[in-house]
Coordinates of C-alpha atoms in Angstrom, one line a residue:
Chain A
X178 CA 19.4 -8.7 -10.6
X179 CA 19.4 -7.1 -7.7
X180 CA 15.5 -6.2 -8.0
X181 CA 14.4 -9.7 -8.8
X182 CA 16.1 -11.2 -5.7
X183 CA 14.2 -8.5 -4.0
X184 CA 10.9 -9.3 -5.6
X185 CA 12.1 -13.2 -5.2
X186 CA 12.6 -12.3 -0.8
X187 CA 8.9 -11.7 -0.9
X188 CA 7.8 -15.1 -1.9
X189 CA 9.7 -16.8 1.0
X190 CA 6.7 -15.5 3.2
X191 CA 4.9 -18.6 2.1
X192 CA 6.5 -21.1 4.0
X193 CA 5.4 -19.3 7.1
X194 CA 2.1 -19.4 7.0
X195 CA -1.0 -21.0 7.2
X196 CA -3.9 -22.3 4.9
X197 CA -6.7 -24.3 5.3
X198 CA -6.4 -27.7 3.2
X199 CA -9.5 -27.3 1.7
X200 CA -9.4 -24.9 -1.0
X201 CA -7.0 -25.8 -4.0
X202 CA -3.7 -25.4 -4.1
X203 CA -2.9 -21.7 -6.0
X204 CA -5.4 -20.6 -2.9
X205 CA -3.2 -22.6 -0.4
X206 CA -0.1 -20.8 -2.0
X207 CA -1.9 -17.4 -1.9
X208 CA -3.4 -17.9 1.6
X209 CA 0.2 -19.0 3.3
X210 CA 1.7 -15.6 1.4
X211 CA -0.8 -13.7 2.8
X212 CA -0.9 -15.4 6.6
X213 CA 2.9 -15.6 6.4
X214 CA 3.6 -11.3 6.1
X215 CA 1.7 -11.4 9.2
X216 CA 3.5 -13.9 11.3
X217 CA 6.8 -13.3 9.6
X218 CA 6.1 -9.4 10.3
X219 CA 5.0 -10.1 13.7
X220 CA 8.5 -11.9 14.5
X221 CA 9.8 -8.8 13.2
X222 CA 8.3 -6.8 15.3
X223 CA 9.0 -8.6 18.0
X224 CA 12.5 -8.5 17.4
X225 CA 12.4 -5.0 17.7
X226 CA 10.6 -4.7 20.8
X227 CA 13.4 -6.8 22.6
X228 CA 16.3 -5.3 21.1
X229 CA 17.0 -8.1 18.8
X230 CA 18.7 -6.7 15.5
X231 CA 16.9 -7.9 12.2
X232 CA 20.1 -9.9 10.9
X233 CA 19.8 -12.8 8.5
X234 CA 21.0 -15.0 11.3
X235 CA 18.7 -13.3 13.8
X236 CA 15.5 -13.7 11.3
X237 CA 16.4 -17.0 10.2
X238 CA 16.7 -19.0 13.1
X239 CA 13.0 -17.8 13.9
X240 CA 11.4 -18.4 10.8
X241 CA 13.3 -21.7 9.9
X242 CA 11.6 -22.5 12.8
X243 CA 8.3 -21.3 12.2
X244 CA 8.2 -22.8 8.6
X245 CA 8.8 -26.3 10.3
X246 CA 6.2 -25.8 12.5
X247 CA 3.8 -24.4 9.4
X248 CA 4.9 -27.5 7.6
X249 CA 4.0 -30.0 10.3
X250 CA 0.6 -28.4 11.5
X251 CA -0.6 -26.9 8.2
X252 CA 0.4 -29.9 5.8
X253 CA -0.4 -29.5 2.1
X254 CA -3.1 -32.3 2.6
X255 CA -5.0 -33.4 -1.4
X256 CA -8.0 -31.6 -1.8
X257 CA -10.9 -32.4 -3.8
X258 CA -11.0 -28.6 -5.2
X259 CA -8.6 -27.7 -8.9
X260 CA -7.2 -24.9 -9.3
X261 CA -9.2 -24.2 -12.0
X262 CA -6.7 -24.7 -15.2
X263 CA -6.3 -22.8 -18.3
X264 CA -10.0 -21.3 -17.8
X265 CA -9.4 -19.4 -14.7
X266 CA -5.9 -18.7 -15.7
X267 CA -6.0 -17.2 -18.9
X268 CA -8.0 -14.5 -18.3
X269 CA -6.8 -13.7 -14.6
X270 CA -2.9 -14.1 -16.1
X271 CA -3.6 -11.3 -18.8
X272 CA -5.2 -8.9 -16.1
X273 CA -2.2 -9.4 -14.0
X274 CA -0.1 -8.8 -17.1
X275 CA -1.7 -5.4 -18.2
X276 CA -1.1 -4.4 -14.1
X277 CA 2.3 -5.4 -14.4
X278 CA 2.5 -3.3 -18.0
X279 CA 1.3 -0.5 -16.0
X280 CA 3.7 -1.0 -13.2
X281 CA 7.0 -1.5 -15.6
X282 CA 6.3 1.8 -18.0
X283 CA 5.7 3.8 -14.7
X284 CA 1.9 4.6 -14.9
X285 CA 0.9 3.8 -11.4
X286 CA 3.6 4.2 -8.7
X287 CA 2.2 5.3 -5.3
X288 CA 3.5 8.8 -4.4
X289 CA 3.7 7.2 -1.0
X290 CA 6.2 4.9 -1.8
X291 CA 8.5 8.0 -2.4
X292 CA 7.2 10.4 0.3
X293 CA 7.5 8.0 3.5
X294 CA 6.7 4.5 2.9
X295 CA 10.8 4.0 1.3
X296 CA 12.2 6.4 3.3
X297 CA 10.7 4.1 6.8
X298 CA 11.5 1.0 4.8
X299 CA 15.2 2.4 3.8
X300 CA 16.4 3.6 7.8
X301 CA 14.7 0.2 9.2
X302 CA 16.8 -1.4 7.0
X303 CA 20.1 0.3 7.7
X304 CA 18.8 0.4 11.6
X305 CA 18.3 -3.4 12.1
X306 CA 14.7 -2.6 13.3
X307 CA 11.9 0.3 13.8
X308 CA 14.2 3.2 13.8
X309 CA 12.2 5.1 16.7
X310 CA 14.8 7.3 16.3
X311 CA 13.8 8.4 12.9
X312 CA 9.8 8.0 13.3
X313 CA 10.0 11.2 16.0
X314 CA 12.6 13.5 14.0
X315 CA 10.5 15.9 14.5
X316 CA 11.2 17.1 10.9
X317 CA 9.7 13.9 9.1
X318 CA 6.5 14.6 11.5
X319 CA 5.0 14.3 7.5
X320 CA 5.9 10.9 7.5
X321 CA 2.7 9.6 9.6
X322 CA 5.3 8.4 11.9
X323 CA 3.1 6.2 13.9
X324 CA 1.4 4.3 10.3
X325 CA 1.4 0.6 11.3
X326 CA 4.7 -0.7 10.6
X327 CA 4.0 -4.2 8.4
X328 CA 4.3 -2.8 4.9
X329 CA 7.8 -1.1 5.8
X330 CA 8.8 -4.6 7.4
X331 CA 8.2 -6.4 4.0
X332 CA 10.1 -4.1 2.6
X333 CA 12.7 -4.9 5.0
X334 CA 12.6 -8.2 4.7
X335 CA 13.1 -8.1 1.1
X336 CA 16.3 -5.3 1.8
X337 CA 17.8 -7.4 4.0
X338 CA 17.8 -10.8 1.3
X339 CA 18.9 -8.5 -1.2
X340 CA 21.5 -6.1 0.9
X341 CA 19.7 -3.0 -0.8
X342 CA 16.0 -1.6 -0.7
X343 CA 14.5 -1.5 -4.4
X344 CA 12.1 1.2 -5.3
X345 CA 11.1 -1.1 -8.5
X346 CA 10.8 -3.9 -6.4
X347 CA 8.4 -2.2 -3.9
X348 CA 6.0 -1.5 -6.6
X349 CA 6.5 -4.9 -8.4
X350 CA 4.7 -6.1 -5.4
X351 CA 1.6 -4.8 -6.4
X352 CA 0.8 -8.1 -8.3
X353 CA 1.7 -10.2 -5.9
X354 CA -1.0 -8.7 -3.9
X355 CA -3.4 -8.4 -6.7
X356 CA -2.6 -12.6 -7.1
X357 CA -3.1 -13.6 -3.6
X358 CA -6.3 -11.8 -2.9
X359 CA -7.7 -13.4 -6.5
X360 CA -6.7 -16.7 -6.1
X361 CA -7.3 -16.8 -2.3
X362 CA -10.8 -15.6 -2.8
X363 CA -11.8 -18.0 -5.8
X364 CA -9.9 -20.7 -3.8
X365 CA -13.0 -20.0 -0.8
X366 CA -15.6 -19.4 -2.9
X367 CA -15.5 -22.5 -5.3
X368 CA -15.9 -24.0 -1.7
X369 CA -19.5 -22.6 -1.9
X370 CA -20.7 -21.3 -5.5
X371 CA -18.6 -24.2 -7.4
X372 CA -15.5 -24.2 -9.4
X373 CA -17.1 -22.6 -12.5
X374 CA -18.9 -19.5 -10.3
X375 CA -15.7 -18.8 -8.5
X376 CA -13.6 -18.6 -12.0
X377 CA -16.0 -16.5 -13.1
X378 CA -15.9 -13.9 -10.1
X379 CA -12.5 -13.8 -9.2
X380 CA -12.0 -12.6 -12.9
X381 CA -14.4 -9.9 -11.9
X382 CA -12.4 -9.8 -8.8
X383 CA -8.9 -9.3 -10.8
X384 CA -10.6 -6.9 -13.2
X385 CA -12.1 -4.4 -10.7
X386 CA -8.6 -4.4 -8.4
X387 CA -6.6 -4.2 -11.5
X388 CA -8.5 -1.2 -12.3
X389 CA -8.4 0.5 -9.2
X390 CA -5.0 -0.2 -8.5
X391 CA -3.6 1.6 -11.6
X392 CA -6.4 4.0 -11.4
X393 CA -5.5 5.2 -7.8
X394 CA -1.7 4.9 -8.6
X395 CA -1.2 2.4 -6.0
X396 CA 1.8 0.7 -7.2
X397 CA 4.5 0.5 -3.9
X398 CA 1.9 2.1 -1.3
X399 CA 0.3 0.0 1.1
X400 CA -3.3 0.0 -0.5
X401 CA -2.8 -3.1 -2.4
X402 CA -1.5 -5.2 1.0
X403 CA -4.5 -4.0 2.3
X404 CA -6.8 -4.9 -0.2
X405 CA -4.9 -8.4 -0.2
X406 CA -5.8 -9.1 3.3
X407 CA -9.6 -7.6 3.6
X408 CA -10.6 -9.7 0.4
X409 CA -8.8 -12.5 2.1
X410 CA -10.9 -12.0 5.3
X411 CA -14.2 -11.6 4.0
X412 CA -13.7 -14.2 1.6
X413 CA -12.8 -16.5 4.3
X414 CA -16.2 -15.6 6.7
X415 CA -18.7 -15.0 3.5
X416 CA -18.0 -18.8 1.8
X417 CA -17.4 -20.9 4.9
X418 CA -16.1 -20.3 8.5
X419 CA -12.4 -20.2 8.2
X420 CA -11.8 -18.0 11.5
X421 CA -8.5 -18.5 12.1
X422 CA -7.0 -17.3 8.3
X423 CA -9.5 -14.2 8.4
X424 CA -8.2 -13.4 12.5
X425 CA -4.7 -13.0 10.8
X426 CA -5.5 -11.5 7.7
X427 CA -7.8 -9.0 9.6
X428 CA -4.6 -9.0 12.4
X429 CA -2.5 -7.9 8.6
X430 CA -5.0 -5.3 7.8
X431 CA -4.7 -3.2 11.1
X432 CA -1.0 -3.8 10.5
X433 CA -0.7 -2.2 7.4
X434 CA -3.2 1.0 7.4
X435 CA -5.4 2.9 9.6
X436 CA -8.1 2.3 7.8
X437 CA -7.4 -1.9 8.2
X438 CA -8.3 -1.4 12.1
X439 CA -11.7 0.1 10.8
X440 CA -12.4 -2.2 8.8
X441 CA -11.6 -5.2 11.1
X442 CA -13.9 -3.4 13.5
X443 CA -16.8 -3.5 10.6
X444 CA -16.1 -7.2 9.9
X445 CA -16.3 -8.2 13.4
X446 CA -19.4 -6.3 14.0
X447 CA -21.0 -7.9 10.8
X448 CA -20.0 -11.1 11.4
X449 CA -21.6 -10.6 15.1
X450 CA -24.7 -9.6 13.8
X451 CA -25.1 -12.1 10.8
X452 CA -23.6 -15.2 12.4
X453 CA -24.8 -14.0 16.4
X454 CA -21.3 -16.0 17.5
X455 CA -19.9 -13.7 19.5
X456 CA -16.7 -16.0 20.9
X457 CA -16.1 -16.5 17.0
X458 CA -16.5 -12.5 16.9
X459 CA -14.0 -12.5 19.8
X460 CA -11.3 -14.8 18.2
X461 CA -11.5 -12.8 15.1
X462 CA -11.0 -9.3 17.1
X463 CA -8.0 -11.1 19.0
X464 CA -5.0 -11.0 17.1
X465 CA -6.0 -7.5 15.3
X466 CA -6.4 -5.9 19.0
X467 CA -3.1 -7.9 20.5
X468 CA -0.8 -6.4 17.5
X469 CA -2.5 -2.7 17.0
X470 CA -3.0 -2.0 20.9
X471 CA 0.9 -3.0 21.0
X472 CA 1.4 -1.0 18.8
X473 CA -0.3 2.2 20.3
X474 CA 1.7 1.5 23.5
X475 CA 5.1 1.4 21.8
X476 CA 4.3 4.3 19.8
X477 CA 3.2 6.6 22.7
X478 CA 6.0 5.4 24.9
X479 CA 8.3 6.5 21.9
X480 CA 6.7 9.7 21.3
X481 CA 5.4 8.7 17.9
X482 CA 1.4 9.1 18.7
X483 CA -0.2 11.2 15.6
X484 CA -3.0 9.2 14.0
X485 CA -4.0 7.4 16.6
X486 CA -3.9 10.2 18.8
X487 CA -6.5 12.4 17.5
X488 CA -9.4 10.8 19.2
X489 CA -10.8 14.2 20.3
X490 CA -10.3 15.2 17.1
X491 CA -13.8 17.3 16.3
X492 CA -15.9 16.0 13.8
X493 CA -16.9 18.8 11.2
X494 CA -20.6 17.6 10.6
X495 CA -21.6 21.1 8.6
X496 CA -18.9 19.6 6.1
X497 CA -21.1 16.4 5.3
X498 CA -22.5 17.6 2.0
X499 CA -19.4 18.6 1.0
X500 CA -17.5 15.6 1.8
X501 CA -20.0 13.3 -0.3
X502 CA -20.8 15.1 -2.9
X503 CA -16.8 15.4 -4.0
X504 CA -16.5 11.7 -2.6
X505 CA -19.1 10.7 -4.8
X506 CA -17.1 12.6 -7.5
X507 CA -14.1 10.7 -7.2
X508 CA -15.9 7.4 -6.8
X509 CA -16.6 7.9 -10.4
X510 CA -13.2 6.4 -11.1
X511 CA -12.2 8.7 -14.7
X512 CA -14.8 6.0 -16.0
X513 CA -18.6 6.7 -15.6
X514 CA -18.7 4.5 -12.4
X515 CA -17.9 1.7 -14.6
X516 CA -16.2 -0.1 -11.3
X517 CA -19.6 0.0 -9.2
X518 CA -21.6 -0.9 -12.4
X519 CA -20.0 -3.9 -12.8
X520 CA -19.4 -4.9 -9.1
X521 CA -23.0 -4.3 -8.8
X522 CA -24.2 -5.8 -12.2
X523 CA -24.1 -9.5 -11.3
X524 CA -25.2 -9.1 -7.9
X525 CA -28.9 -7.7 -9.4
X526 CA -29.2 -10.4 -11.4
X527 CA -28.5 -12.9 -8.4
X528 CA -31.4 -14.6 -6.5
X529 CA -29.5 -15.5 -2.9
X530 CA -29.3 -12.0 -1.2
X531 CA -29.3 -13.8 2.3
X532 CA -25.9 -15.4 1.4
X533 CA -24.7 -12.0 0.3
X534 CA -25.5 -10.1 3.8
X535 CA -21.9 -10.3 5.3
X536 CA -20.2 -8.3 2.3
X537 CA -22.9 -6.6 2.0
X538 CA -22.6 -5.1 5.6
X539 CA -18.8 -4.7 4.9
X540 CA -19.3 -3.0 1.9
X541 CA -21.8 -0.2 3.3
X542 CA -19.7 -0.1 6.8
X543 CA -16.5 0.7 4.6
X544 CA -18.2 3.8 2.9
X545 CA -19.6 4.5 6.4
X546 CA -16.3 4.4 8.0
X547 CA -14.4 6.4 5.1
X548 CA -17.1 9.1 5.2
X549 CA -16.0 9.1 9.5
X550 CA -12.2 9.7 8.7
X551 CA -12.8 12.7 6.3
X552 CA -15.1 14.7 8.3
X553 CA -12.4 15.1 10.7
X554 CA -10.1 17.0 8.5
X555 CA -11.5 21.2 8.2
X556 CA -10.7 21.3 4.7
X557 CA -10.9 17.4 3.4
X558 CA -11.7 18.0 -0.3
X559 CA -7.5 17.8 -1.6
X560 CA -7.2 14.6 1.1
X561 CA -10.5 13.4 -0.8
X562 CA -9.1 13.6 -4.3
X563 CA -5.7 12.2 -2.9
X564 CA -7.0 9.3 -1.3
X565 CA -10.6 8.4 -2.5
X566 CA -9.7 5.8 -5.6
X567 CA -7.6 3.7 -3.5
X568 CA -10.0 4.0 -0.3
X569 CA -12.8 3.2 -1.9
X570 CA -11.1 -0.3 -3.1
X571 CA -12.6 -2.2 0.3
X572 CA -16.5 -1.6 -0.9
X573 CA -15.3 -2.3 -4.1
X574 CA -13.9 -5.3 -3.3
X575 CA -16.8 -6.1 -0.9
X576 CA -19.2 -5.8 -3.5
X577 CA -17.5 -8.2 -5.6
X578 CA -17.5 -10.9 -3.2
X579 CA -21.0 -10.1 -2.0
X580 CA -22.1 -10.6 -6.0
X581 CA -20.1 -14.1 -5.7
X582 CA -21.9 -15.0 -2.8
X583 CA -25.8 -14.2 -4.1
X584 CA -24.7 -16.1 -7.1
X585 CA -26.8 -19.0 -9.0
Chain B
X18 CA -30.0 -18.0 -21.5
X19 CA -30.4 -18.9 -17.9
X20 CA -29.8 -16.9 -15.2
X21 CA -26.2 -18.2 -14.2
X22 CA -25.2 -17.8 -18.3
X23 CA -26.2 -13.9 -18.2
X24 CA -24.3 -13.5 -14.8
X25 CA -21.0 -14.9 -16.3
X26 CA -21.4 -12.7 -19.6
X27 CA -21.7 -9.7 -17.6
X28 CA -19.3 -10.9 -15.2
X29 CA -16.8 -11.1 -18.3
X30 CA -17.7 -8.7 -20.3
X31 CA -18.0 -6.3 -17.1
X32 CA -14.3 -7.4 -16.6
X33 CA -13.3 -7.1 -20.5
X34 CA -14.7 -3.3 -20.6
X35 CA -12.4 -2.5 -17.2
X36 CA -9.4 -3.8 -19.0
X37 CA -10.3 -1.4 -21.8
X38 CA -10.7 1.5 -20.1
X39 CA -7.6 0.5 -18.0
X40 CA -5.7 0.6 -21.5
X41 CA -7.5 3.4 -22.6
X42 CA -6.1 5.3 -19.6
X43 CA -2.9 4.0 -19.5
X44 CA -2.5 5.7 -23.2
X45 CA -3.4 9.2 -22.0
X46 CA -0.2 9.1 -19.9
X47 CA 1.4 9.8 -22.7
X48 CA 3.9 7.6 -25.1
X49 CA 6.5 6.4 -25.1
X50 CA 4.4 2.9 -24.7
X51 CA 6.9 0.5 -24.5
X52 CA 10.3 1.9 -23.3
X53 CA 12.2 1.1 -20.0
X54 CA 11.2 4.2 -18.5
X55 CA 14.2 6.2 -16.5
X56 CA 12.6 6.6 -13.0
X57 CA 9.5 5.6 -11.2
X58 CA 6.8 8.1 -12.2
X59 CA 8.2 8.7 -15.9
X60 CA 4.0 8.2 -17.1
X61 CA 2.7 9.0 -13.6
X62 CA 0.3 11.6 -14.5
X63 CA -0.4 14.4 -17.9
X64 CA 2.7 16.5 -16.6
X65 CA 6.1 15.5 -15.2
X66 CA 5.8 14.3 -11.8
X67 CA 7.2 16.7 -9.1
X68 CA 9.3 14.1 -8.0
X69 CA 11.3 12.8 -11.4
X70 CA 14.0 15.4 -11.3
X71 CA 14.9 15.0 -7.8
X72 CA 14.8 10.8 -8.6
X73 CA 17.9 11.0 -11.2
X74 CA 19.3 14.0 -9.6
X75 CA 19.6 13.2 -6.1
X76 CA 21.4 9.8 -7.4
X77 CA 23.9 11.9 -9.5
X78 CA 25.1 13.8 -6.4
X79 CA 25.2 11.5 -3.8
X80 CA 28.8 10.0 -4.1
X81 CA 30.1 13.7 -4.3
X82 CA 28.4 14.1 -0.7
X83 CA 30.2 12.7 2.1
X84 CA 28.0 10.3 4.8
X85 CA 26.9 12.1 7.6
X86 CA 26.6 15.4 5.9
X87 CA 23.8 17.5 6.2
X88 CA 21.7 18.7 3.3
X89 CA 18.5 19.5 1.8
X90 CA 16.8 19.5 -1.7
X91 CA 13.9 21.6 -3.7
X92 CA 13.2 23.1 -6.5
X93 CA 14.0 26.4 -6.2
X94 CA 11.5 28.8 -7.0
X95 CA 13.1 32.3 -7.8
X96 CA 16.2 31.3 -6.7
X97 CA 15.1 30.3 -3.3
X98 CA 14.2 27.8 -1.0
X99 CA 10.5 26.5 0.1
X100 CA 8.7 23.9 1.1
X101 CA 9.2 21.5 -1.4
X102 CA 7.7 18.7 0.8
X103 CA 7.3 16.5 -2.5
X104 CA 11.3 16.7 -3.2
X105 CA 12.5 17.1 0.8
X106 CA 10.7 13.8 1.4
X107 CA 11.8 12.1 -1.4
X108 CA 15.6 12.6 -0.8
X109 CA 15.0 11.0 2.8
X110 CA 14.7 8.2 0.7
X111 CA 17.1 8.3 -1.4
X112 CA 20.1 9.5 0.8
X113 CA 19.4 6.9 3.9
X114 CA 23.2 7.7 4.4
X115 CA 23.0 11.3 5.2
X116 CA 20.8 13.4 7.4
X117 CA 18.7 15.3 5.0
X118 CA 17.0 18.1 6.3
X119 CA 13.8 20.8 5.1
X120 CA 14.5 23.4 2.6
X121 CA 14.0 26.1 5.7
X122 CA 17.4 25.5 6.5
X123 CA 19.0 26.9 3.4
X124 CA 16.3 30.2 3.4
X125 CA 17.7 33.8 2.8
X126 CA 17.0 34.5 6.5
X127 CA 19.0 32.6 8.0
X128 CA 22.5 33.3 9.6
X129 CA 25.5 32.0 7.7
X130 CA 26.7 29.7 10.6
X131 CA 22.8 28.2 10.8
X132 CA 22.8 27.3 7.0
X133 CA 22.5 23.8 6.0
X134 CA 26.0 22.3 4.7
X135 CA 25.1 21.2 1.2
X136 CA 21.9 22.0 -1.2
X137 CA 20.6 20.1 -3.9
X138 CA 19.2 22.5 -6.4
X139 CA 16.6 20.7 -9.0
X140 CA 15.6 21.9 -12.0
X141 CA 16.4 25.6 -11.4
X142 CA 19.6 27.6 -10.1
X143 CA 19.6 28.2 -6.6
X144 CA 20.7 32.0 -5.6
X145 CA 22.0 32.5 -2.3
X146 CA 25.4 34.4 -1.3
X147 CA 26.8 31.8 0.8
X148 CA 26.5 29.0 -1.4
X149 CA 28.5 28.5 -4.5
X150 CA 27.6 25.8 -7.0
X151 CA 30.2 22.4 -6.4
X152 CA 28.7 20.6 -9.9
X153 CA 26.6 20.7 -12.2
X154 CA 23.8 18.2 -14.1
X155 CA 20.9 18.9 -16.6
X156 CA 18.7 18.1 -14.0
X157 CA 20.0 20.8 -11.7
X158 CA 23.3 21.7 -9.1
X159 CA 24.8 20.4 -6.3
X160 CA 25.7 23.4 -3.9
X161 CA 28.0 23.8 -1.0
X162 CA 28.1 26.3 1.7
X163 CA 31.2 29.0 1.3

């Protein structure tokens, strides 16, 4: 029971935040989930930063408030767009289900869930808010103590409705994410490419994330929050303009990885160069810099600086063969490639490359940027096989959405 | 077939083949197939997961521990402590009410009065003279300082 209330904690996200009312209403759904971990986590942090203790009382006077204000600005308006029916969700239900199989027989759980990303989640919890206290003991120094703090604030969240953290409930998650980048993503792209189009690729969608999410053992880690919120982002800039979701799901995505401030850099620069709208490029870079660069401060005021302080870090060039040829290795997925193949499959058979530029850009500035990170380690090849299934999710992804986009 | 009918058949069937080799994999992770599984990483890989004995283990002993103590857990190798990082971390987690602390501090070279207070020994005995065994469970001992 207790796990399901946990699970159930998750959902309340929703009524904080935002979607446009122009996509159809499972994208709505998915979109305020996704927008509302970011502004309910932001509230969070907040909280901490002031000295506010993360009580029930003490969250829900905020967020009751927020929700009312989501409600009033953000209403549910009719749209023209369906959600698609039994077509689009037959097959994108029995994905989810064969995730969830994966999750509930224990085939996929994150190691990272046990190693640091509980452990963070279990002494905020107990704490009332970041435990600074327990980020710069200096015997957890393996815990990445200054890893963005939004997936260990869900967790939170979810502790604190169910007065215990849930180790099956953390990776039960996992298709909640898998959901809300889907649905979000076919919600903008049937904007563009039609109803029919977008059924079609967010099964792809579904399929390929599915995959990679058992694949890479993801389940509980913060990979598939991440995933949510980059497919959320470029889905919202590739099939219309919707600036203000993709700022906060790109604001979400530096919040939850290291990685998610890389690849917020690579969608602003994109989006700069493709759309030559540099105040749009600004608004999206806003919220992302606001919350990280906060972050940074209050994690080298509290001692916590590790990631983001190897800047002078050298960069171990002679290692670059090395580095791509086990990348490329990995990137084979246990499954001849099969992932790229069939990212990649309907995108050669689509005529409209110019729509597909933007994800296109994202997808090769992903690799690029992954490439970056592992040349900095001396000996990268065990980080490479640790890491390169999950990491290797955003080109993925991108790929997908690009194919969508060049679409007949 | 037009152009848009060959995209959504490979689109599909591109799909349908990933959900078959998703099954495909999930089988090598050996049966059962459809049991509640006893911890989190029961199918996680070809061999036991570092982590699974610590996961019921660490669970048994914990009421027999009181708050606040300090301890540390591994897996023994020869009778002595390491750096099991896999299980040390792991039991942060798991004991949120205690101050869990690396294997180091229960090493043979240490001085009686800097040994860790309690030990959590999983999957093999652990073999130090100033620690005797407080109870015992088939996934390994709980140990006390003398």
């Amino acid at each position: 029971m207790t796990h399901a209330v946990w699970i159930a904690a998750s959902l309340l996200f929703a009524l904080f935040g935002i979607a446009p009312a122009s996509v159809d209403r499972a994208a709505r759904l998915a979109i305020r989930f996704a927008t509302g971990i970011v502004i309910g986590g932001t509230v969070m942090y907040l909280e901490s930063l002031l000295g506010i203790p993360w009580t029930r009382i003490g969250l829900a006077v905020p967020m009751v408030l927020i929700a009312i204000w989501s409600a009033a600005a953000w209403p549910p308006l009719s749209s023209t767009q369906k959600s698609g029916g039994v077509a689009a969700a037959l097959p994108i239900g029995t994905i989810t289900l064969l995730l969830i199989y994966g999750i509930a027989t224990a085939r996929m759980t994150c190691g990272d869930l046990l190693y640091f990303w509980a452990p963070k989640a279990q002494h905020f919890f107990f704490a009332q808010k970041i435990d600074t206290e327990f980020l710069k003991f200096p015997h957890y120094y393996l815990m990445h103590p200054d890893y963005p703090p939004l997936l260990p604030m869900v967790y939170t969240w979810c502790s604190i409705a169910a007065h215990r953290f849930s180790y099956w409930g953390a990776a039960f998650l996992t298709p909640l994410y898998l959901l809300a980048a889907v649905l979000a993503f076919r919600g903008f792209a049937a904007q563009k490419i039609g109803e029919r189009r977008a059924t079609v690729s967010a099964t792809l969608l579904a399929a390929v994330l599915a995959f990679g999410f058992a694949e890479g053992h993801t389940a509980g880690g913060a990979d598939p929050q991440l995933v949510m919120f980059e497919v959320i982002a470029l889905a919202a800039l590739t099939f219309g303009d919707a600036h203000v979701i993709a700022a906060i799901a790109l604001a979400g995505a530096a919040f939850t990885k290291v990685e998610g401030a890389a690849f917020a850099a690579v969608v602003v620069v994109a989006y700069t160069l493709v759309r030559r709208d540099w105040r749009r490029a600004l608004v999206l870079t806003a919220p992302a810099a606001i919350l990280l660069g906060s972050w940074i401060l209050f994690a080298r005021h509290h001692g916590l600086l590790d990631s983001y302080g190897r800047g002078g870090t050298p960069l171990h060039t002679d290692k670059l063969g090395l580095v791509l040829s086990v990348a490329a290795f990995e990137a084979r997925y246990h499954a001849m490639y099969l992932p790229w193949i069939v990212s990649l499959a309907p995108l050669a058979l689509a005529r409209h490359w110019g729509r597909a530029v933007l994800p296109l850009l994202v997808a090769g500035g992903a690799i690029v940027y992954t490439i970056f990170f592992y040349l900095h380690e001396p000996d990268a090849v065990w980080w490479i096989r640790a890491s390169a299934e999950r990491v290797l999710l955003t080109p993925l992804a991108a790929l997908v959405v690009a194919s969508a986009a060049a679409s007949d | 077939m037009s152009r848009e009918a060959l995209q959504r058949v490979v689109a599909f069937g591109g799909s349908l083949l990933l959900c078959a080799v998703m099954v495909y994999r999930y089988s090598l992770l050996r049966p059962p197939y459809f049991a509640v599984p006893a911890t989190l990483v029961d199918h996680a890989g070809v061999v036991e997961h570092e982590t699974r004995g610590a996961l019921i283990l660490v669970r048994q002993v914990e009421p027999l521990i009181p708050r606040g103590a300090q301890v540390t857990a591994f897996r023994p190798k020869n009778g002595q402590a390491w750096n099991d990082n896999g299980v040390y971390l792991t039991a942060v987690g798991l004991l949120p009410h205690h101050s869990v602390l690396p294997p180091w501090t229960a090493s043979a070279d240490r001085r009686d009065d800097q040994l860790i207070e309690y030990v959590i020994a999983v999957g093999h005995p652990f073999d130090h003279p100033s620690y005797a065994p407080m109870a015992g469970f088939p996934r390994g001992w709980l140990y006390k300082r003398r």
